[in-house]
Amino acid sequence: GRGGGACWQDAGHLTEAGRRVEAMESAPWSHDDVRLRAKLAEARGGVCWWQGDVVEMSARYQEALDIWLRLGDEAELANAYYNASFSFAMPSAIGAPDSDAEGIGHAYVEQARARFHKLGDLRGEANSLRALGNYHYFRNHTGNGIDEFREALGMVERHGAPTVEGGDGHQRGSGALAAPGGAGGAQTR
């Protein structure tokens, strides 16, 4: 997701971010408040995503999801499902077996999308559509996620969600390039 590590990533300080979040996570006081614990797990997961440490990211995002499931906070659950879906966003390597053969990541991103929709959170819903598009793109599913990227962009154009727009355009173009016949005449809008 865009939380946790994004501000550190934008400034190029991921190592510092990792150290700070790890220090807070290991402090005894960070275990006293379960909501704080979930937020720290999400922050660490975000930093790990930007550092390319998918194994640690997955553990942290799952910890946060488990906490929010116990607490039943719908907005936090939508975000936690979205974040946890990144554990299954792409196969571990090109040509490797699908890292989500059971469809857990797909179910997570659909949970996020449905919850964001119910909450009226258009940015969250658009981000979830984009994550779903990525899921299809990285698995070379029919359409390469282009329909989901288009739908996300449509939401952005109608309602505004600026963090989605640039990445969505990039992914639509990538999906068109990966389509049979490449981008030759492929319409990405």
PDB file of C-alpha atoms in Angstrom:
ATOM      1  CA  GLY A   1       0.000   0.000   0.000  1.00  0.00           C
ATOM      2  CA  ARG A   2       0.822   3.676  -0.005  1.00  0.00           C
ATOM      3  CA  GLY A   3       1.050   4.033   3.767  1.00  0.00           C
ATOM      4  CA  GLY A   4       3.935   3.159   6.048  1.00  0.00           C
ATOM      5  CA  GLY A   5       6.982   3.449   3.883  1.00  0.00           C
ATOM      6  CA  ALA A   6       5.738   5.796   1.153  1.00  0.00           C
ATOM      7  CA  CYS A   7       6.902   9.099   2.668  1.00  0.00           C
ATOM      8  CA  TRP A   8      10.268   7.542   3.470  1.00  0.00           C
ATOM      9  CA  GLN A   9      10.483   6.000   0.028  1.00  0.00           C
ATOM     10  CA  ASP A  10       9.721   9.313  -1.652  1.00  0.00           C
ATOM     11  CA  ALA A  11      12.579  10.937   0.271  1.00  0.00           C
ATOM     12  CA  GLY A  12      14.944   7.973  -0.240  1.00  0.00           C
ATOM     13  CA  HIS A  13      15.306   7.119   3.448  1.00  0.00           C
ATOM     14  CA  LEU A  14      14.061   3.546   3.675  1.00  0.00           C
ATOM     15  CA  THR A  15      16.923   2.290   5.802  1.00  0.00           C
ATOM     16  CA  GLU A  16      16.210   4.981   8.378  1.00  0.00           C
ATOM     17  CA  ALA A  17      12.495   4.208   8.226  1.00  0.00           C
ATOM     18  CA  GLY A  18      13.161   0.520   8.820  1.00  0.00           C
ATOM     19  CA  ARG A  19      15.355   1.232  11.824  1.00  0.00           C
ATOM     20  CA  ARG A  20      12.856   3.621  13.376  1.00  0.00           C
ATOM     21  CA  VAL A  21       9.867   1.323  12.932  1.00  0.00           C
ATOM     22  CA  GLU A  22      11.833  -1.698  14.193  1.00  0.00           C
ATOM     23  CA  ALA A  23      12.852   0.282  17.296  1.00  0.00           C
ATOM     24  CA  MET A  24       9.233   1.214  17.995  1.00  0.00           C
ATOM     25  CA  GLU A  25       8.045  -2.347  17.374  1.00  0.00           C
ATOM     26  CA  SER A  26      10.553  -3.772  19.830  1.00  0.00           C
ATOM     27  CA  ALA A  27       9.777  -1.224  22.554  1.00  0.00           C
ATOM     28  CA  PRO A  28       7.669  -2.742  25.353  1.00  0.00           C
ATOM     29  CA  TRP A  29       5.149   0.128  25.217  1.00  0.00           C
ATOM     30  CA  SER A  30       4.306  -0.739  21.591  1.00  0.00           C
ATOM     31  CA  HIS A  31       2.660  -3.959  22.753  1.00  0.00           C
ATOM     32  CA  ASP A  32       0.275  -2.251  25.185  1.00  0.00           C
ATOM     33  CA  ASP A  33      -2.104  -0.742  22.616  1.00  0.00           C
ATOM     34  CA  VAL A  34      -3.384  -3.236  20.061  1.00  0.00           C
ATOM     35  CA  ARG A  35      -4.378  -0.506  17.559  1.00  0.00           C
ATOM     36  CA  LEU A  36      -0.890   0.986  17.760  1.00  0.00           C
ATOM     37  CA  ARG A  37       0.544  -2.489  17.250  1.00  0.00           C
ATOM     38  CA  ALA A  38      -1.514  -2.905  14.059  1.00  0.00           C
ATOM     39  CA  LYS A  39      -0.421   0.512  12.786  1.00  0.00           C
ATOM     40  CA  LEU A  40       3.242  -0.300  13.468  1.00  0.00           C
ATOM     41  CA  ALA A  41       2.884  -3.635  11.677  1.00  0.00           C
ATOM     42  CA  GLU A  42       1.374  -1.809   8.699  1.00  0.00           C
ATOM     43  CA  ALA A  43       4.171   0.763   8.734  1.00  0.00           C
ATOM     44  CA  ARG A  44       6.813  -1.955   8.830  1.00  0.00           C
ATOM     45  CA  GLY A  45       5.013  -3.819   6.056  1.00  0.00           C
ATOM     46  CA  GLY A  46       5.043  -0.681   3.911  1.00  0.00           C
ATOM     47  CA  VAL A  47       8.752  -0.122   4.441  1.00  0.00           C
ATOM     48  CA  CYS A  48       9.446  -3.774   3.637  1.00  0.00           C
ATOM     49  CA  TRP A  49       7.425  -3.492   0.409  1.00  0.00           C
ATOM     50  CA  TRP A  50       9.508  -0.539  -0.742  1.00  0.00           C
ATOM     51  CA  GLN A  51      12.689  -2.411   0.227  1.00  0.00           C
ATOM     52  CA  GLY A  52      11.619  -5.493  -1.725  1.00  0.00           C
ATOM     53  CA  ASP A  53      11.409  -7.726   1.351  1.00  0.00           C
ATOM     54  CA  VAL A  54       8.163  -9.522   0.506  1.00  0.00           C
ATOM     55  CA  VAL A  55       8.595 -12.231   3.159  1.00  0.00           C
ATOM     56  CA  GLU A  56       8.826  -9.733   6.042  1.00  0.00           C
ATOM     57  CA  MET A  57       6.167  -7.516   4.455  1.00  0.00           C
ATOM     58  CA  SER A  58       3.777 -10.459   4.298  1.00  0.00           C
ATOM     59  CA  ALA A  59       4.285 -11.300   7.972  1.00  0.00           C
ATOM     60  CA  ARG A  60       3.711  -7.701   9.052  1.00  0.00           C
ATOM     61  CA  TYR A  61       0.634  -7.154   6.884  1.00  0.00           C
ATOM     62  CA  GLN A  62      -0.847 -10.469   8.072  1.00  0.00           C
ATOM     63  CA  GLU A  63      -0.243  -9.436  11.696  1.00  0.00           C
ATOM     64  CA  ALA A  64      -2.098  -6.188  11.074  1.00  0.00           C
ATOM     65  CA  LEU A  65      -4.966  -7.977   9.292  1.00  0.00           C
ATOM     66  CA  ASP A  66      -5.327 -10.437  12.172  1.00  0.00           C
ATOM     67  CA  ILE A  67      -5.541  -7.566  14.676  1.00  0.00           C
ATOM     68  CA  TRP A  68      -8.108  -5.617  12.643  1.00  0.00           C
ATOM     69  CA  LEU A  69     -10.182  -8.787  12.188  1.00  0.00           C
ATOM     70  CA  ARG A  70     -10.307  -9.179  15.981  1.00  0.00           C
ATOM     71  CA  LEU A  71     -11.240  -5.499  16.425  1.00  0.00           C
ATOM     72  CA  GLY A  72     -13.777  -5.401  13.597  1.00  0.00           C
ATOM     73  CA  ASP A  73     -12.928  -1.880  12.389  1.00  0.00           C
ATOM     74  CA  GLU A  74     -14.333  -1.815   8.821  1.00  0.00           C
ATOM     75  CA  ALA A  75     -12.169   1.021   7.475  1.00  0.00           C
ATOM     76  CA  GLU A  76      -9.014  -0.524   8.906  1.00  0.00           C
ATOM     77  CA  LEU A  77     -10.062  -3.960   7.642  1.00  0.00           C
ATOM     78  CA  ALA A  78     -10.476  -2.618   4.103  1.00  0.00           C
ATOM     79  CA  ASN A  79      -6.966  -1.194   4.258  1.00  0.00           C
ATOM     80  CA  ALA A  80      -5.539  -4.336   5.885  1.00  0.00           C
ATOM     81  CA  TYR A  81      -7.024  -6.619   3.216  1.00  0.00           C
ATOM     82  CA  TYR A  82      -5.628  -4.310   0.531  1.00  0.00           C
ATOM     83  CA  ASN A  83      -2.164  -4.366   2.117  1.00  0.00           C
ATOM     84  CA  ALA A  84      -2.190  -8.131   2.721  1.00  0.00           C
ATOM     85  CA  SER A  85      -3.109  -8.739  -0.931  1.00  0.00           C
ATOM     86  CA  PHE A  86       0.366  -7.508  -1.895  1.00  0.00           C
ATOM     87  CA  SER A  87       1.789 -10.719  -0.424  1.00  0.00           C
ATOM     88  CA  PHE A  88       0.266 -12.431  -3.452  1.00  0.00           C
ATOM     89  CA  ALA A  89       0.545  -9.593  -5.984  1.00  0.00           C
ATOM     90  CA  MET A  90       2.920 -11.379  -8.327  1.00  0.00           C
ATOM     91  CA  PRO A  91       4.589 -14.742  -8.783  1.00  0.00           C
ATOM     92  CA  SER A  92       7.974 -15.020  -7.063  1.00  0.00           C
ATOM     93  CA  ALA A  93       9.797 -15.070 -10.414  1.00  0.00           C
ATOM     94  CA  ILE A  94       9.022 -15.010 -14.118  1.00  0.00           C
ATOM     95  CA  GLY A  95       7.809 -18.460 -15.093  1.00  0.00           C
ATOM     96  CA  ALA A  96       7.546 -19.585 -11.449  1.00  0.00           C
ATOM     97  CA  PRO A  97       4.416 -21.378 -10.296  1.00  0.00           C
ATOM     98  CA  ASP A  98       1.636 -19.063  -9.193  1.00  0.00           C
ATOM     99  CA  SER A  99       2.297 -17.840  -5.660  1.00  0.00           C
ATOM    100  CA  ASP A 100      -1.465 -17.668  -5.095  1.00  0.00           C
ATOM    101  CA  ALA A 101      -2.723 -21.006  -6.347  1.00  0.00           C
ATOM    102  CA  GLU A 102      -5.452 -20.979  -3.679  1.00  0.00           C
ATOM    103  CA  GLY A 103      -6.645 -17.480  -4.647  1.00  0.00           C
ATOM    104  CA  ILE A 104      -6.038 -15.930  -1.221  1.00  0.00           C
ATOM    105  CA  GLY A 105      -4.598 -12.699  -2.625  1.00  0.00           C
ATOM    106  CA  HIS A 106      -7.442 -12.417  -5.106  1.00  0.00           C
ATOM    107  CA  ALA A 107      -9.947 -12.876  -2.278  1.00  0.00           C
ATOM    108  CA  TYR A 108      -8.113 -10.284  -0.158  1.00  0.00           C
ATOM    109  CA  VAL A 109      -8.171  -7.633  -2.872  1.00  0.00           C
ATOM    110  CA  GLU A 110     -11.853  -8.342  -3.579  1.00  0.00           C
ATOM    111  CA  GLN A 111     -12.563  -8.009   0.163  1.00  0.00           C
ATOM    112  CA  ALA A 112     -10.744  -4.682   0.189  1.00  0.00           C
ATOM    113  CA  ARG A 113     -12.607  -3.445  -2.862  1.00  0.00           C
ATOM    114  CA  ALA A 114     -16.025  -4.425  -1.478  1.00  0.00           C
ATOM    115  CA  ARG A 115     -15.307  -2.852   1.908  1.00  0.00           C
ATOM    116  CA  PHE A 116     -13.967   0.376   0.403  1.00  0.00           C
ATOM    117  CA  HIS A 117     -17.056   0.527  -1.828  1.00  0.00           C
ATOM    118  CA  LYS A 118     -19.402   0.016   1.131  1.00  0.00           C
ATOM    119  CA  LEU A 119     -17.550   2.765   3.031  1.00  0.00           C
ATOM    120  CA  GLY A 120     -17.787   5.133   0.059  1.00  0.00           C
ATOM    121  CA  ASP A 121     -13.987   5.353  -0.082  1.00  0.00           C
ATOM    122  CA  LEU A 122     -13.436   5.929  -3.801  1.00  0.00           C
ATOM    123  CA  ARG A 123      -9.674   6.245  -3.515  1.00  0.00           C
ATOM    124  CA  GLY A 124      -9.463   2.920  -1.679  1.00  0.00           C
ATOM    125  CA  GLU A 125     -11.781   1.292  -4.185  1.00  0.00           C
ATOM    126  CA  ALA A 126      -9.758   2.648  -7.128  1.00  0.00           C
ATOM    127  CA  ASN A 127      -6.521   1.462  -5.510  1.00  0.00           C
ATOM    128  CA  SER A 128      -8.104  -1.969  -5.032  1.00  0.00           C
ATOM    129  CA  LEU A 129      -9.109  -2.089  -8.697  1.00  0.00           C
ATOM    130  CA  ARG A 130      -5.552  -1.239  -9.602  1.00  0.00           C
ATOM    131  CA  ALA A 131      -4.262  -4.005  -7.304  1.00  0.00           C
ATOM    132  CA  LEU A 132      -6.679  -6.409  -8.982  1.00  0.00           C
ATOM    133  CA  GLY A 133      -5.379  -5.282 -12.363  1.00  0.00           C
ATOM    134  CA  ASN A 134      -1.818  -5.915 -11.186  1.00  0.00           C
ATOM    135  CA  TYR A 135      -2.867  -9.358  -9.969  1.00  0.00           C
ATOM    136  CA  HIS A 136      -4.145 -10.221 -13.457  1.00  0.00           C
ATOM    137  CA  TYR A 137      -1.249  -8.496 -15.234  1.00  0.00           C
ATOM    138  CA  PHE A 138       1.487 -10.357 -13.358  1.00  0.00           C
ATOM    139  CA  ARG A 139      -0.260 -13.686 -14.004  1.00  0.00           C
ATOM    140  CA  ASN A 140      -0.746 -12.949 -17.693  1.00  0.00           C
ATOM    141  CA  HIS A 141      -4.490 -13.502 -17.292  1.00  0.00           C
ATOM    142  CA  THR A 142      -6.700 -12.725 -20.258  1.00  0.00           C
ATOM    143  CA  GLY A 143      -6.804  -8.957 -20.679  1.00  0.00           C
ATOM    144  CA  ASN A 144      -3.724  -8.382 -18.480  1.00  0.00           C
ATOM    145  CA  GLY A 145      -5.779  -6.298 -16.027  1.00  0.00           C
ATOM    146  CA  ILE A 146      -6.472  -3.538 -18.539  1.00  0.00           C
ATOM    147  CA  ASP A 147     -10.213  -3.488 -17.722  1.00  0.00           C
ATOM    148  CA  GLU A 148      -9.494  -2.986 -14.022  1.00  0.00           C
ATOM    149  CA  PHE A 149      -6.957  -0.238 -14.778  1.00  0.00           C
ATOM    150  CA  ARG A 150      -9.524   1.494 -17.018  1.00  0.00           C
ATOM    151  CA  GLU A 151     -12.196   1.269 -14.347  1.00  0.00           C
ATOM    152  CA  ALA A 152      -9.802   2.680 -11.739  1.00  0.00           C
ATOM    153  CA  LEU A 153      -8.869   5.548 -14.047  1.00  0.00           C
ATOM    154  CA  GLY A 154     -12.557   6.240 -14.684  1.00  0.00           C
ATOM    155  CA  MET A 155     -13.112   6.574 -10.943  1.00  0.00           C
ATOM    156  CA  VAL A 156     -10.121   8.911 -10.726  1.00  0.00           C
ATOM    157  CA  GLU A 157     -11.403  11.067 -13.566  1.00  0.00           C
ATOM    158  CA  ARG A 158     -14.909  11.263 -12.066  1.00  0.00           C
ATOM    159  CA  HIS A 159     -14.013  11.694  -8.417  1.00  0.00           C
ATOM    160  CA  GLY A 160     -10.304  12.390  -8.099  1.00  0.00           C
ATOM    161  CA  ALA A 161      -7.743  10.095  -6.499  1.00  0.00           C
ATOM    162  CA  PRO A 162      -4.382  11.484  -7.623  1.00  0.00           C
ATOM    163  CA  THR A 163      -2.140   8.712  -6.277  1.00  0.00           C
ATOM    164  CA  VAL A 164      -3.855   6.238  -8.579  1.00  0.00           C
ATOM    165  CA  GLU A 165      -3.698   8.121 -11.872  1.00  0.00           C
ATOM    166  CA  GLY A 166      -0.009   7.898 -12.810  1.00  0.00           C
ATOM    167  CA  GLY A 167       0.463   4.261 -11.880  1.00  0.00           C
ATOM    168  CA  ASP A 168      -2.796   3.326 -13.552  1.00  0.00           C
ATOM    169  CA  GLY A 169      -1.680   4.807 -16.868  1.00  0.00           C
ATOM    170  CA  HIS A 170       1.638   2.985 -16.585  1.00  0.00           C
ATOM    171  CA  GLN A 171      -0.046  -0.344 -15.884  1.00  0.00           C
ATOM    172  CA  ARG A 172      -2.598   0.059 -18.718  1.00  0.00           C
ATOM    173  CA  GLY A 173       0.290   0.647 -21.110  1.00  0.00           C
ATOM    174  CA  SER A 174       2.214  -2.322 -19.742  1.00  0.00           C
ATOM    175  CA  GLY A 175      -0.857  -4.520 -20.072  1.00  0.00           C
ATOM    176  CA  ALA A 176      -1.262  -3.473 -23.706  1.00  0.00           C
ATOM    177  CA  LEU A 177       2.387  -4.263 -24.413  1.00  0.00           C
ATOM    178  CA  ALA A 178       2.000  -7.710 -22.856  1.00  0.00           C
ATOM    179  CA  ALA A 179      -1.143  -8.463 -24.844  1.00  0.00           C
ATOM    180  CA  PRO A 180      -0.871 -10.745 -27.875  1.00  0.00           C
ATOM    181  CA  GLY A 181       0.500  -8.624 -30.697  1.00  0.00           C
ATOM    182  CA  GLY A 182       1.998  -6.057 -28.304  1.00  0.00           C
ATOM    183  CA  ALA A 183       0.881  -2.450 -28.343  1.00  0.00           C
ATOM    184  CA  GLY A 184       0.588  -2.280 -32.109  1.00  0.00           C
ATOM    185  CA  GLY A 185      -2.801  -0.620 -32.379  1.00  0.00           C
ATOM    186  CA  ALA A 186      -3.815  -1.606 -28.843  1.00  0.00           C
ATOM    187  CA  GLN A 187      -6.080   0.942 -27.282  1.00  0.00           C
ATOM    188  CA  THR A 188      -5.192   1.545 -23.638  1.00  0.00           C
ATOM    189  CA  ARG A 189      -7.777   4.166 -22.788  1.00  0.00           C
TER     190      ARG A 189
END
